């Protein structure tokens, strides 16, 4: 983790990304999977196969990851010309679901007047925002939200609201309170600087470039950097009414440029005759390799594409070594911006889904975790019964050595063998548990435990009390593969069909 | 199994609130190791370690129980036949001291009559450098020692992290356990002022290293 953290902070140039790496934030190690997801959605959205199937996948992806992508020209023309208009938040209430729409000020004002329930909260936000723009609890502007579909500002850290919720009690100002106050002051400072940026970026219909330069000269808050850079470079127009459409047009243009080329940008593509592309390819492979981000095949492919396109469109210079380095600050700053969005949007979805699925799972084994854990006690008893039928010799040996089932199999029930098997094997096991009726976490699990124990039967019969316990506490499953699990599951299945009714009868 | 010296087997159980450092104490004793974020124990864990005290070799068979209240009903199974118990609390957590009191009471009522009990206040390293005014310590040495005297227990303050006093606990218990037939002459060791067992042996002279445990 420590190492990863370091790598990642390199990725972001030590930018002060509290959301990702801060003490309260997520762990750095999740970042790589975010990156992967990012590139996955990116790839799938450019796929132009138009079928009910891919639509579904696209819809699911956008539900899960948010509609981050913008479609390639082929896809978008398909969507607008054929088929029904895309459904809007019918099954999924997402206030941001019109991210990929090309919204300009006129549509935004329509939205604000819209009586549609879905937009009510947005309207409220707009109103409360104007009344308290300079106050501490300033929410990220919803106007920015709709104006810059890809540059949403991260929500203000909720701890910032401490100030209003928890007035400082001067009499009992102990260390904790002191620390809190300091933290609030620090956040206040950051927040007031952020507010200055926000004011410039949203208060007028034309962004005052002069003011923005003056402010940005001393550094830009990291969550506003992507947006500010794009304006300062003249990529994004200062006229806010034209920003969204410009973004869309420019991105489309880029994609069309790529589509016109005949290069296969896949890493695995057979080496190309173009010496230009070859040069780019070998350079990209060597770009910033100390930083993990640039090691991902997805990243490298992106760099190859954009460098190649630039080179063919600028024949006077073409590709010159070093330009590969110049694209990286943009690449990572803009990526960072997406990760903020992803973290916010995805994390809460991820949490909610995990919460509900965990609840469903636990419903099946509530007896395991109530007072005195009767479910586990019963399962341990069932396990003993089963072994008496399947492997009496083993049972006799355990009894002879004075090993109690509770001593070694309590944990198997309490943690569903998660301490005994690697997570990837557990995941495979859950495929089967989830397909059992009723779900396999309760009764079927006991049969699996029996199969698990009997796997080691011959070893165990050679051992004494202590050796047995030490062995079962740390069973040698390190080298196990999916097929070992599958064998165990089918053994469990057979025993279940043999003994299911008998064991109920036996009790 | 055979040892050069016939070893006395001692069944020992660790009890105490969750996260006070029971597993860490055992890990320190058995493997001379420490892990910053040790996973919580589920049910109980079994470990063994030999320990040489003077002429005697004691082989500890240790049940390290889980501290979470939900698992408490399993505890009797582990202390039922135990000859020794270590009741652990965290000197920075007052609630864990109250819990320790309960465990001592339960042991006196339910466990075997001649069980040897050590009361251990762990995480000494957290208060080591503290000043008088500002200390993380929430349970004083006097409180710990007081309870130990009342109930006839050995008493130590330890740190599984720095290994301070950890071996002394096991040596102290071993010294107090009577030999199979007759009580050894070295069984009486009173605690001295700073809560350490006064041992003639060099505290740095660790008992046998990990891996020696015969299994
Ligand atoms: N600073 C410090 N931390 C310690 C010490 N002993 C344990 N810890 C930490 O305290 C936490 C809990 O330690 P464990 O040994 O798992 O506690 P436990 O009593 O076995 O907990 P359960 O198994 O849940 O009953 C871990 O994060 C340890 O790293 C110590 O002496 N000093
Ligand atoms: Mg433990």
PDB file of C-alpha atoms and ligand atoms in Angstrom, chain B residues 19 21-24 38-42 64-67, ligand 2:
ATOM      1  CA  UNK B  19      -8.414  -5.427  20.062  1.00  0.00           C
ATOM      2  CA  UNK B  21      -3.740  -7.154  21.805  1.00  0.00           C
ATOM      3  CA  UNK B  22      -4.217 -10.784  22.829  1.00  0.00           C
ATOM      4  CA  UNK B  23      -3.187 -12.184  19.487  1.00  0.00           C
ATOM      5  CA  UNK B  24      -0.350  -9.697  19.298  1.00  0.00           C
ATOM      6  CA  UNK B  38      -3.747  -7.832  12.877  1.00  0.00           C
ATOM      7  CA  UNK B  39      -6.978  -9.421  11.717  1.00  0.00           C
ATOM      8  CA  UNK B  40      -9.518 -10.025  14.456  1.00  0.00           C
ATOM      9  CA  UNK B  41      -9.597 -13.538  15.807  1.00  0.00           C
ATOM     10  CA  UNK B  42     -12.680 -15.595  14.968  1.00  0.00           C
ATOM     11  CA  UNK B  64      -6.071 -17.225  21.956  1.00  0.00           C
ATOM     12  CA  UNK B  65      -9.777 -16.424  22.107  1.00  0.00           C
ATOM     13  CA  UNK B  66     -11.754 -13.830  20.179  1.00  0.00           C
ATOM     14  CA  UNK B  67     -12.610 -10.745  22.182  1.00  0.00           C
TER      15      UNK B  67
HETATM   16 MG1  LIG C   2      -7.106 -11.771  18.416  1.00  0.00          MG
END
